[in-house]
PDB file of C-alpha atoms in Angstrom:
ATOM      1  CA  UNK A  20     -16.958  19.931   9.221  1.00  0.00           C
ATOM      2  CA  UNK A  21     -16.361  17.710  12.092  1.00  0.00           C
ATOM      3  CA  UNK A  22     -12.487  17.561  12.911  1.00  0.00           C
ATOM      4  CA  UNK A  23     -12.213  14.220  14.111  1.00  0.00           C
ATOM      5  CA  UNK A  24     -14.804  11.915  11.717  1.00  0.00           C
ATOM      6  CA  UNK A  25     -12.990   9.024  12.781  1.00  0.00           C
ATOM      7  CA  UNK A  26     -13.541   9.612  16.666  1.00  0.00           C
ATOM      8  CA  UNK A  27     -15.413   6.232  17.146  1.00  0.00           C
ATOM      9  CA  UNK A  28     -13.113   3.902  15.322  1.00  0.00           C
ATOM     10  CA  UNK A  29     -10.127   5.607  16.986  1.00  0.00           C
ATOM     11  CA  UNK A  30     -12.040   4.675  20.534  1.00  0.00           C
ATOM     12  CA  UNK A  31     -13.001   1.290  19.633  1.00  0.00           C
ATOM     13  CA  UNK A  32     -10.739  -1.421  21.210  1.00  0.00           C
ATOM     14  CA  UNK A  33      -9.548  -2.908  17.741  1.00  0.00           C
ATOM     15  CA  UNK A  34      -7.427   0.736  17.794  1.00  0.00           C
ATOM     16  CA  UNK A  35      -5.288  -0.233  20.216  1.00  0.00           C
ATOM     17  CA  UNK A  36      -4.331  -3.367  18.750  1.00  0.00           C
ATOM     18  CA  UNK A  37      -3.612  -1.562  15.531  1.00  0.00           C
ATOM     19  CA  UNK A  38      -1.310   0.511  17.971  1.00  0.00           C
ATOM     20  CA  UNK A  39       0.769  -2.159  19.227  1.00  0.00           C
ATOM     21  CA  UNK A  40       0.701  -4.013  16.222  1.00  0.00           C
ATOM     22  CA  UNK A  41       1.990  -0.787  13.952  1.00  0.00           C
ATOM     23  CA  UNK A  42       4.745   0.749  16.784  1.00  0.00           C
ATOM     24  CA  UNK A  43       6.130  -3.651  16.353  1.00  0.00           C
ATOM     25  CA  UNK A  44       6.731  -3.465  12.650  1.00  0.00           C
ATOM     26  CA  UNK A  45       7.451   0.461  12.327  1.00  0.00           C
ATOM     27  CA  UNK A  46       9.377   1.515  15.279  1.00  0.00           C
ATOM     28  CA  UNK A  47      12.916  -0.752  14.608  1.00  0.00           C
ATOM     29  CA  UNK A  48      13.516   1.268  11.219  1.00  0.00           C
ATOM     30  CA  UNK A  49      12.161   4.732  11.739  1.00  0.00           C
ATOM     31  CA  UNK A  50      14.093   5.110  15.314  1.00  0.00           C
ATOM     32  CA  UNK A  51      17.410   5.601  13.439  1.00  0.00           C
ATOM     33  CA  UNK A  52      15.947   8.402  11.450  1.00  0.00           C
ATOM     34  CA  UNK A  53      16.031  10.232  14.525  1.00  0.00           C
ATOM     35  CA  UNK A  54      20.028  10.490  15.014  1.00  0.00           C
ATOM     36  CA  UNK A  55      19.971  13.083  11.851  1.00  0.00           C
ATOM     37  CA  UNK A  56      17.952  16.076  13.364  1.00  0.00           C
ATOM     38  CA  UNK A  57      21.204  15.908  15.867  1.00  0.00           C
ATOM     39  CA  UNK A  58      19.376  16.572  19.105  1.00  0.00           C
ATOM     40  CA  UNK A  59      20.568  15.779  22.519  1.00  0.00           C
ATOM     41  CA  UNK A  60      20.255  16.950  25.954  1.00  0.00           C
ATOM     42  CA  UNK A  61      17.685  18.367  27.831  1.00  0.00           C
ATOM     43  CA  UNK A  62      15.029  18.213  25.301  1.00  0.00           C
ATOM     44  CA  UNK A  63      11.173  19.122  24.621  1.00  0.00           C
ATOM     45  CA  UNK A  64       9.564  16.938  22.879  1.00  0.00           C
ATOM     46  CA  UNK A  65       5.981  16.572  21.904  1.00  0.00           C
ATOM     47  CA  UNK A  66       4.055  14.000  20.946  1.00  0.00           C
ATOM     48  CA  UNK A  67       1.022  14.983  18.933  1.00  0.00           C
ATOM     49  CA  UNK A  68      -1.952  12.240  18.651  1.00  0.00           C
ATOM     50  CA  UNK A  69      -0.396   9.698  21.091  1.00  0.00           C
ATOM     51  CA  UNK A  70      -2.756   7.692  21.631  1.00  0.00           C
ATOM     52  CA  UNK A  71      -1.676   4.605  23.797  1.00  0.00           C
ATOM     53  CA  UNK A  72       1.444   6.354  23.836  1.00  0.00           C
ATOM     54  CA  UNK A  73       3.705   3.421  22.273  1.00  0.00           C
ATOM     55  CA  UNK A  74       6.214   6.327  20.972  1.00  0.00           C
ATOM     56  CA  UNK A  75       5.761   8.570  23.504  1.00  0.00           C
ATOM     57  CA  UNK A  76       7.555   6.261  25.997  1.00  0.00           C
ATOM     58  CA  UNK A  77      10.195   5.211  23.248  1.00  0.00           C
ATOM     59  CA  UNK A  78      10.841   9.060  22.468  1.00  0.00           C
ATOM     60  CA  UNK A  79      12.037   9.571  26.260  1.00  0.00           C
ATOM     61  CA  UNK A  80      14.115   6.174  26.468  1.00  0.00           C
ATOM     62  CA  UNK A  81      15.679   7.329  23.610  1.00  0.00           C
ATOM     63  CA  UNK A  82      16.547  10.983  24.724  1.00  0.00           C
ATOM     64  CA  UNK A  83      17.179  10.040  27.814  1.00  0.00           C
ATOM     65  CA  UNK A  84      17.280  13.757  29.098  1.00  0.00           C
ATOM     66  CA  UNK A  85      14.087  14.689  27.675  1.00  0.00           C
ATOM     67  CA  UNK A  86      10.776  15.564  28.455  1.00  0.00           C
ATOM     68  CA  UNK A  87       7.953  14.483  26.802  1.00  0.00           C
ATOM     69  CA  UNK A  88       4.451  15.383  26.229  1.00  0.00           C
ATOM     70  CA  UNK A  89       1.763  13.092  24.966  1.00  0.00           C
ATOM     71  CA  UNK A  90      -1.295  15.261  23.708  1.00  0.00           C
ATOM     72  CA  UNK A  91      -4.759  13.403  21.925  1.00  0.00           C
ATOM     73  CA  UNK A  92      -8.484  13.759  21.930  1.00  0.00           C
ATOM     74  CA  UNK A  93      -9.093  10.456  23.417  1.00  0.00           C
ATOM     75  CA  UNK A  94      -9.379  10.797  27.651  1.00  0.00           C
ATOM     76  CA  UNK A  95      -9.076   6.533  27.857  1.00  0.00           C
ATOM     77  CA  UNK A  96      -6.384   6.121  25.280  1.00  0.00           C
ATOM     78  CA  UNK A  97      -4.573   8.881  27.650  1.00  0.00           C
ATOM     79  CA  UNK A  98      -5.103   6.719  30.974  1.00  0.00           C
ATOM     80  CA  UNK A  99      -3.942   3.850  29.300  1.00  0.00           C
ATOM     81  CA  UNK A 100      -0.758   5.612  28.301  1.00  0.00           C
ATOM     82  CA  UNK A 101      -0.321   7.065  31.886  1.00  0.00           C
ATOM     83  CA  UNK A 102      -0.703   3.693  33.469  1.00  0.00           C
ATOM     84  CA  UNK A 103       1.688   2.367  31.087  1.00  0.00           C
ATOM     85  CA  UNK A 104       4.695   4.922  31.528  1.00  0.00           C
ATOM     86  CA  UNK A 105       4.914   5.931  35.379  1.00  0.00           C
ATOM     87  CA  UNK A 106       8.365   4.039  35.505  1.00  0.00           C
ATOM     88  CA  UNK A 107       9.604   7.336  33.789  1.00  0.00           C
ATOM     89  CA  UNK A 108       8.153   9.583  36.264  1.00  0.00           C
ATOM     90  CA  UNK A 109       7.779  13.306  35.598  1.00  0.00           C
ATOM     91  CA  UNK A 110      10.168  13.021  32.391  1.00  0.00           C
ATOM     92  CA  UNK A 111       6.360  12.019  30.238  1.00  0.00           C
ATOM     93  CA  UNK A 112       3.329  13.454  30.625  1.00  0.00           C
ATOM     94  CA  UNK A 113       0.024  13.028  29.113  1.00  0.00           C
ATOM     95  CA  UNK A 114      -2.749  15.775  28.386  1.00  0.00           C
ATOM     96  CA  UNK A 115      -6.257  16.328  26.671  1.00  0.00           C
ATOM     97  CA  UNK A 116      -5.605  18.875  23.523  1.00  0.00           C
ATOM     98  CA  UNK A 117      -6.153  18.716  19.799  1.00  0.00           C
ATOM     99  CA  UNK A 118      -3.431  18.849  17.318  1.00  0.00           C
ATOM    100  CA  UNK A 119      -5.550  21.612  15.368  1.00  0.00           C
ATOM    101  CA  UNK A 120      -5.728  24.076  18.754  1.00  0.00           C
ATOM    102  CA  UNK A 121      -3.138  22.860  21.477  1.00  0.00           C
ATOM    103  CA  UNK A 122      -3.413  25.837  23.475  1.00  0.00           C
ATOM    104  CA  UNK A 123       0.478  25.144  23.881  1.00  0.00           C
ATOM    105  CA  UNK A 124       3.057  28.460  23.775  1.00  0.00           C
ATOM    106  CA  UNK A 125       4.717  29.008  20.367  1.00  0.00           C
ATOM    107  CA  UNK A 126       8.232  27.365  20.090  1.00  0.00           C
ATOM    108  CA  UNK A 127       8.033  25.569  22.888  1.00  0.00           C
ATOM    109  CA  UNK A 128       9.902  22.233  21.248  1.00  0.00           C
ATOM    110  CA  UNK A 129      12.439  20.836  20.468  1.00  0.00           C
ATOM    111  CA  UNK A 130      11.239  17.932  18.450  1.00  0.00           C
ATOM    112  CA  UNK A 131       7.503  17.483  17.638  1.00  0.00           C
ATOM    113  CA  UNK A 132       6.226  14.079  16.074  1.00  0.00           C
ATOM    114  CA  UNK A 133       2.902  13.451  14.738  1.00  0.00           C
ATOM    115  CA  UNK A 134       2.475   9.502  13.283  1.00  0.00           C
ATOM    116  CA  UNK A 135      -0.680   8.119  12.071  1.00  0.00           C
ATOM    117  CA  UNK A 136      -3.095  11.145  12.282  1.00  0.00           C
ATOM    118  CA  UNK A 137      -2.384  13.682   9.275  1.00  0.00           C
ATOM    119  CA  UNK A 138      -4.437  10.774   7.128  1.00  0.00           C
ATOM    120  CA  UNK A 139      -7.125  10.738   9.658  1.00  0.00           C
ATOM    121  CA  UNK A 140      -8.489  14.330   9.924  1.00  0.00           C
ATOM    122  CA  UNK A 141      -9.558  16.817   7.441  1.00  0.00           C
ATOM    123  CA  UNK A 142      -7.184  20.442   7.020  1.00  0.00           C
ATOM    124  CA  UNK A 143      -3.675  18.172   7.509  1.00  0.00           C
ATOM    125  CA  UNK A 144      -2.434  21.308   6.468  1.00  0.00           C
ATOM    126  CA  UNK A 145      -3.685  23.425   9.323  1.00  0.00           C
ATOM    127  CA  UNK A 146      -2.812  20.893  11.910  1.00  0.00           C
ATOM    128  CA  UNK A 147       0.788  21.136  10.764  1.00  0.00           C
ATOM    129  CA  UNK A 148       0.853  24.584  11.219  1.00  0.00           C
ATOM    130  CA  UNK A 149      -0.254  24.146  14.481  1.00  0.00           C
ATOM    131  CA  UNK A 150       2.679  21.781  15.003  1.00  0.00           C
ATOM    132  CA  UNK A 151       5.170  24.310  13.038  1.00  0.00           C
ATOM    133  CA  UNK A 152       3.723  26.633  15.235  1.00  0.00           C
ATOM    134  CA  UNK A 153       4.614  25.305  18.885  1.00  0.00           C
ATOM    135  CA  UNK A 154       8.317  23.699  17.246  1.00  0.00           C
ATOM    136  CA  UNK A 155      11.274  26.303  18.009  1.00  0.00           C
ATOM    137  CA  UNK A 156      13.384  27.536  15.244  1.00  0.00           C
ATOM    138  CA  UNK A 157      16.245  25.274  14.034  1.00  0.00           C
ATOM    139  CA  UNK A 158      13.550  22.420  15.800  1.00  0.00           C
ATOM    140  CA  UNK A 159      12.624  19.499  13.492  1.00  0.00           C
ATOM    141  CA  UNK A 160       8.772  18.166  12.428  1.00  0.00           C
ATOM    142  CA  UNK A 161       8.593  14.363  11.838  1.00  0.00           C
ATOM    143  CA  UNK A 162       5.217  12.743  11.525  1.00  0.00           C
ATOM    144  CA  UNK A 163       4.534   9.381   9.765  1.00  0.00           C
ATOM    145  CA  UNK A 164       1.930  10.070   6.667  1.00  0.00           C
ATOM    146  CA  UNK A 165       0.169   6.977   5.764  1.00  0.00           C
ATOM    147  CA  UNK A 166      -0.674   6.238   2.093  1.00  0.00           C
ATOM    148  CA  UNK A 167      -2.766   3.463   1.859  1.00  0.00           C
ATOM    149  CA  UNK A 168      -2.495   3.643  -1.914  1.00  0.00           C
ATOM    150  CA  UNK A 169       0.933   2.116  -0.527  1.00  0.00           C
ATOM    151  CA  UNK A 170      -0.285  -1.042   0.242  1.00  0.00           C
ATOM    152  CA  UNK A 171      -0.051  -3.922  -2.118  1.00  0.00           C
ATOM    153  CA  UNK A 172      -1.047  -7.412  -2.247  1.00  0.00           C
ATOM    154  CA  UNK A 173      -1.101 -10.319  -4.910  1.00  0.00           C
ATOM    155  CA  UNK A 174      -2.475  -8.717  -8.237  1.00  0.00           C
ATOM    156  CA  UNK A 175      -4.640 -11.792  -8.650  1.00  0.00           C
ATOM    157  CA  UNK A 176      -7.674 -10.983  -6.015  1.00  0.00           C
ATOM    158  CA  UNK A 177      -9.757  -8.755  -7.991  1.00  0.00           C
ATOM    159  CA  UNK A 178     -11.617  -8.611  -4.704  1.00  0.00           C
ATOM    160  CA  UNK A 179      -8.659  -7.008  -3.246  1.00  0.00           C
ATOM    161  CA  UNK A 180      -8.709  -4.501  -5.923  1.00  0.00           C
ATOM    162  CA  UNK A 181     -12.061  -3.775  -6.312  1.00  0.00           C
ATOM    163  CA  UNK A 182     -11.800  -2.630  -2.320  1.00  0.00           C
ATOM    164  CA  UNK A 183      -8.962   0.090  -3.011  1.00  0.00           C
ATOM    165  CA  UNK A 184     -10.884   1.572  -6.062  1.00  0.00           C
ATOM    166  CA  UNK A 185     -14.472   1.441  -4.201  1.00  0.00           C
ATOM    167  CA  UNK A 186     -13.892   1.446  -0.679  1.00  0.00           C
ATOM    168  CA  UNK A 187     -11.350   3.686  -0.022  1.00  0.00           C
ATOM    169  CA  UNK A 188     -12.160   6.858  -2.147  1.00  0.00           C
ATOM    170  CA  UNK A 189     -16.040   6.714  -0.916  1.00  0.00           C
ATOM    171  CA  UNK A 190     -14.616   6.203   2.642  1.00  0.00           C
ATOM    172  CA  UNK A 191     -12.194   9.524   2.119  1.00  0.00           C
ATOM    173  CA  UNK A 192     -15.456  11.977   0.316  1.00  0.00           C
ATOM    174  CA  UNK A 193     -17.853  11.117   3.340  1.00  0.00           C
ATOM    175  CA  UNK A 194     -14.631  12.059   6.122  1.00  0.00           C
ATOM    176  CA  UNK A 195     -13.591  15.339   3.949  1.00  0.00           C
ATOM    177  CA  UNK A 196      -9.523  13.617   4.849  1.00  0.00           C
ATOM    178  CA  UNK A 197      -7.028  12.306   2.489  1.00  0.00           C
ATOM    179  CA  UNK A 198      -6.205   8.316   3.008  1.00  0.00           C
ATOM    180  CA  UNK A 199      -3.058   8.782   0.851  1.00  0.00           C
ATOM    181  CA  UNK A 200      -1.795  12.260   2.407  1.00  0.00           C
ATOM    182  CA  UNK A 201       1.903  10.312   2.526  1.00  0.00           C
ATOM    183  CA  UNK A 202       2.060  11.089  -1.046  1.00  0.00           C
ATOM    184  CA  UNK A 203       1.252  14.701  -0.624  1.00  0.00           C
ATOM    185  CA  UNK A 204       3.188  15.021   2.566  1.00  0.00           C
ATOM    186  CA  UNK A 205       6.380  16.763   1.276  1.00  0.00           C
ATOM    187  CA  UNK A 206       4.648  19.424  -0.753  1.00  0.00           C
ATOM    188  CA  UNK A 207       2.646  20.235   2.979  1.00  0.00           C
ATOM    189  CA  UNK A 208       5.814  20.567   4.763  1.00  0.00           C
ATOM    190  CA  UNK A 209       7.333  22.657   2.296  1.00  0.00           C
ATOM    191  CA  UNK A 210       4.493  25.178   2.360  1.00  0.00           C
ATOM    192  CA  UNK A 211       4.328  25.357   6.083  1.00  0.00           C
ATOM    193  CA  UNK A 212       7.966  26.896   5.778  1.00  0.00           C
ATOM    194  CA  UNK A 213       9.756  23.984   6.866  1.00  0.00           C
ATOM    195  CA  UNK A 214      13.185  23.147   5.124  1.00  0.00           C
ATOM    196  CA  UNK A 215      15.371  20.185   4.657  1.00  0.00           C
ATOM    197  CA  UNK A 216      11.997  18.173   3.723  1.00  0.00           C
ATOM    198  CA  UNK A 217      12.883  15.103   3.450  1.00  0.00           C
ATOM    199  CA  UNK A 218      10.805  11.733   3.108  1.00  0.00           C
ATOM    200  CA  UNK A 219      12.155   8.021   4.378  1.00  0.00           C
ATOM    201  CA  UNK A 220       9.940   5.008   3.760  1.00  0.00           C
ATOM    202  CA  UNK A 221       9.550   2.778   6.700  1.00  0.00           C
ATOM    203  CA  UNK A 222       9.225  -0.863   4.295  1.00  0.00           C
ATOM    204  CA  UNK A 223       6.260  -3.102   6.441  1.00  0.00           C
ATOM    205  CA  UNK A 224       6.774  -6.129   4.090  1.00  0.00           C
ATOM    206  CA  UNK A 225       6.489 -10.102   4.482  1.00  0.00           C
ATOM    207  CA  UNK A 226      10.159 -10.227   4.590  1.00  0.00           C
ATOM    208  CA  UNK A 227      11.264  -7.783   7.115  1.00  0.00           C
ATOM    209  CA  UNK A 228       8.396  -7.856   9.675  1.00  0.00           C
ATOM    210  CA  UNK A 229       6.524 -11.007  11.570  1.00  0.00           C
ATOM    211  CA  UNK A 230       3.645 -12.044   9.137  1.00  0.00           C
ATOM    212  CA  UNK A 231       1.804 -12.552  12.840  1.00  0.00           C
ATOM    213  CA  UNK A 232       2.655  -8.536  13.174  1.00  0.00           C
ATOM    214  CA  UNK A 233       1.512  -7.255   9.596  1.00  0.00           C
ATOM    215  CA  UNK A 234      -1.558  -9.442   9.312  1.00  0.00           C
ATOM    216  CA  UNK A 235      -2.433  -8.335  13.028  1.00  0.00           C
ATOM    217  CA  UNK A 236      -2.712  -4.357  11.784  1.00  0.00           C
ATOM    218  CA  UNK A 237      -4.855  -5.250   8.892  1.00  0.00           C
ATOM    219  CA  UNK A 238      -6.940  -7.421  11.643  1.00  0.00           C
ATOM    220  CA  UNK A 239      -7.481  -4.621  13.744  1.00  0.00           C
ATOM    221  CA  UNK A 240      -8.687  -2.129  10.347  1.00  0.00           C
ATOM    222  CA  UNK A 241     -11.027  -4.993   9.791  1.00  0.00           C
ATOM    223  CA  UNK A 242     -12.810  -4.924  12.767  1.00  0.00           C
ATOM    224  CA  UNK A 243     -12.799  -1.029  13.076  1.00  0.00           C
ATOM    225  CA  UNK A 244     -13.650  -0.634   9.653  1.00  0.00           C
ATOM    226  CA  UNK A 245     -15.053  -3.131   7.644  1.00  0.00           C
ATOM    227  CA  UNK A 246     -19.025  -2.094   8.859  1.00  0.00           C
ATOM    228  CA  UNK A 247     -18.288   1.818   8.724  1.00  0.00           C
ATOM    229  CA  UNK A 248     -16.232   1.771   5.610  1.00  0.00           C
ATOM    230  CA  UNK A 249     -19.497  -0.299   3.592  1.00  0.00           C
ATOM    231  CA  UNK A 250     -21.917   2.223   5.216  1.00  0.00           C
ATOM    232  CA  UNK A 251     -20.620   4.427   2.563  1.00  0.00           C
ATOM    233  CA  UNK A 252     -19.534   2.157  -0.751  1.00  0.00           C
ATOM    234  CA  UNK A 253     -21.279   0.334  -2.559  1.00  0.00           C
ATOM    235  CA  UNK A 254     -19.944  -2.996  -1.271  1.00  0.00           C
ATOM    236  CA  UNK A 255     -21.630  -4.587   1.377  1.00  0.00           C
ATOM    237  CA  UNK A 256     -20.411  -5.088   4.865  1.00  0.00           C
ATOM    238  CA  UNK A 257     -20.197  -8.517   3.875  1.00  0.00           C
ATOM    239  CA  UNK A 258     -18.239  -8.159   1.001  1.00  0.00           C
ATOM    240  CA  UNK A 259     -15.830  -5.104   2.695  1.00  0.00           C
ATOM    241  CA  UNK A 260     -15.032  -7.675   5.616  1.00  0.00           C
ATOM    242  CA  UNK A 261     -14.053 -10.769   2.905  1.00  0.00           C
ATOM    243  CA  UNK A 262     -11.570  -7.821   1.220  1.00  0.00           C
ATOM    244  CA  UNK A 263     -10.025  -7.710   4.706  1.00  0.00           C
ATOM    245  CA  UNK A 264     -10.090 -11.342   4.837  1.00  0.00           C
ATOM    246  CA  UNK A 265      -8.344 -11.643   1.497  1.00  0.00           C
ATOM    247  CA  UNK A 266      -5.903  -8.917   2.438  1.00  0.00           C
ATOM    248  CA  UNK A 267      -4.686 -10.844   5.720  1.00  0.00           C
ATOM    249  CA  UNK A 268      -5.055 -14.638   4.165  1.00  0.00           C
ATOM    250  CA  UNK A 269      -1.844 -13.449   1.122  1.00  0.00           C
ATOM    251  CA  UNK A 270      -0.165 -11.873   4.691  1.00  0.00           C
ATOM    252  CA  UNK A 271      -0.807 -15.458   6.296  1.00  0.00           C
ATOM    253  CA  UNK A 272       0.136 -17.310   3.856  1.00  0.00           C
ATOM    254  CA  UNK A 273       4.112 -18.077   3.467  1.00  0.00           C
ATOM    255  CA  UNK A 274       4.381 -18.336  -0.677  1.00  0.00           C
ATOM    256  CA  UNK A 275       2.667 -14.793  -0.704  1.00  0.00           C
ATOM    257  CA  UNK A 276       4.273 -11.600  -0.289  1.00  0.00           C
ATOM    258  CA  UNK A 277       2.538  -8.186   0.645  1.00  0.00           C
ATOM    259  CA  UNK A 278       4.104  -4.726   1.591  1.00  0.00           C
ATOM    260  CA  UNK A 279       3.198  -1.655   2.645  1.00  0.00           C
ATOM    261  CA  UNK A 280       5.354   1.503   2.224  1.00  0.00           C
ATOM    262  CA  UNK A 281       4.743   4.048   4.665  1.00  0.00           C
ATOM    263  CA  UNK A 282       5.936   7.567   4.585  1.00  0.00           C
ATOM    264  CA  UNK A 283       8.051   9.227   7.374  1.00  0.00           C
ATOM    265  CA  UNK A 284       8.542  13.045   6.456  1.00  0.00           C
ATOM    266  CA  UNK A 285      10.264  15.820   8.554  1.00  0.00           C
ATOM    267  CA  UNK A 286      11.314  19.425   8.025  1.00  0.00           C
ATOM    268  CA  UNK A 287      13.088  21.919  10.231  1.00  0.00           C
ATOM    269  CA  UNK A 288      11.969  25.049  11.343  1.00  0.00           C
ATOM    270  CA  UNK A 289      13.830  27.622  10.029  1.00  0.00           C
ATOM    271  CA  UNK A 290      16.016  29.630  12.584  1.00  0.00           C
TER     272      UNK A 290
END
């Protein structure tokens, strides 16, 4: 089974707009989950699936005696994060490995973070152990587990609805991953040994975020996903795009009201 199905819409351009758009309305309430693992100092800290590296650089501003490494698949989403960071020197670095083989030593961090990937790939379970793996004992796991189950809008678009039931579950069989691992997150951590599992909801609502910035992540799964995602439902590309459409018009529109809940889970390593 291939590890990374979603390889080409992770590439395509409308992914880094998601990027930006989800580190804008996620970032202001998950940093403060951070003060509770207690870390300071001269830290390690790994940043598994970067990307653009929009944490990556956030991580080492806010451990300012850290260093951190930002690992993905994706060699131009990793020049784009290099370009973007050299004002913090040596303190962040960037490099080509997978979050199922790093080829990184075991317990080699202090803090390892993993958002928006454990939905993405197939075997969530054995990339975590890869991330238990290479996190020192007494270090803390944090990733962010989307659930797109999670993500509600007006009950009256039975267009809406009719996407979630169709679209999503044929999308998840033909990738062999889970789109709504957040819910399943906890027991994962658990059985990769970690303790004090504990899940926070970041709230991405109408209220508490920029309409501009929710609308503009469901704007960028539109245009990575809408064709792909009909290549394997019923519903035509067509009709998979106007769902979208829907989705982001009730975000748009000021009398409507449309959240997402998205998981943030971590465990410690035992010591």
């Amino acid at each position: 089974m291939d590890l990374n199905p979603q390889r080409e819409q992770m590439a395509d351009e409308s992914m880094v707009r998601n990027l930006a758009f989800q580190i804008e309305a996620i970032w202001p309430q998950e940093a403060p989950l951070f003060a509770r693992y207690g870390l300071s100092g001269p830290l390690r800290i790994l940043d598994a699936g970067c990307g653009t590296g929009a944490a990556t650089g956030r991580l080492a501003t806010m451990y300012p005696a850290s260093h951190v490494l930002g690992i993905d698949i994706l060699d131009h989403h990793l020049e784009t994060a290099r370009a973007a960071h050299t004002a913090l020197g040596s303190r962040v670095t960037f490099q080509h490995r997978s979050v199922f083989e790093t080829g990184l030593p075991n317990d080699a961090f202090d803090l390892t973070v993993c958002r928006h990937v454990l939905q993405s790939i197939p075997f969530a379970e054995r990339a975590l152990a890869e991330l238990v793996r290479v996190t020192r004992p007494g270090g803390w796991v944090h990733a962010i587990a989307e659930d797109y189950d999670m993500l509600h809008f007006p009950l009256a678009d039975g267009q809406v609805r009719d996407f979630w039931h169709e679209v999503v579950p044929a999308f998840m069989r033909a990738g062999g991953y889970d789109l709504c691992v957040g819910r399943r997150a906890a027991p994962l951590f658990a059985s990769a040994g970690l303790l004090d599992v504990r899940v926070d909801y970041v709230t991405v609502d109408t209220l508490r975020v920029p309409r501009a910035t929710f609308a503009g992540i469901l704007e960028a799964w539109r245009d990575g996903y809408a064709a792909p995602a009909a290549e394997v439902s019923s519903l035509t590309p067509t009709q998979t795009t106007a769902a979208f459409d829907a989705m982001i018009a009730a975000i748009r529109d000021p009398a409507s009201y449309a959240v997402w809940q998205v998981p943030v889970v971590s465990g410690r390593v035992p010591a």
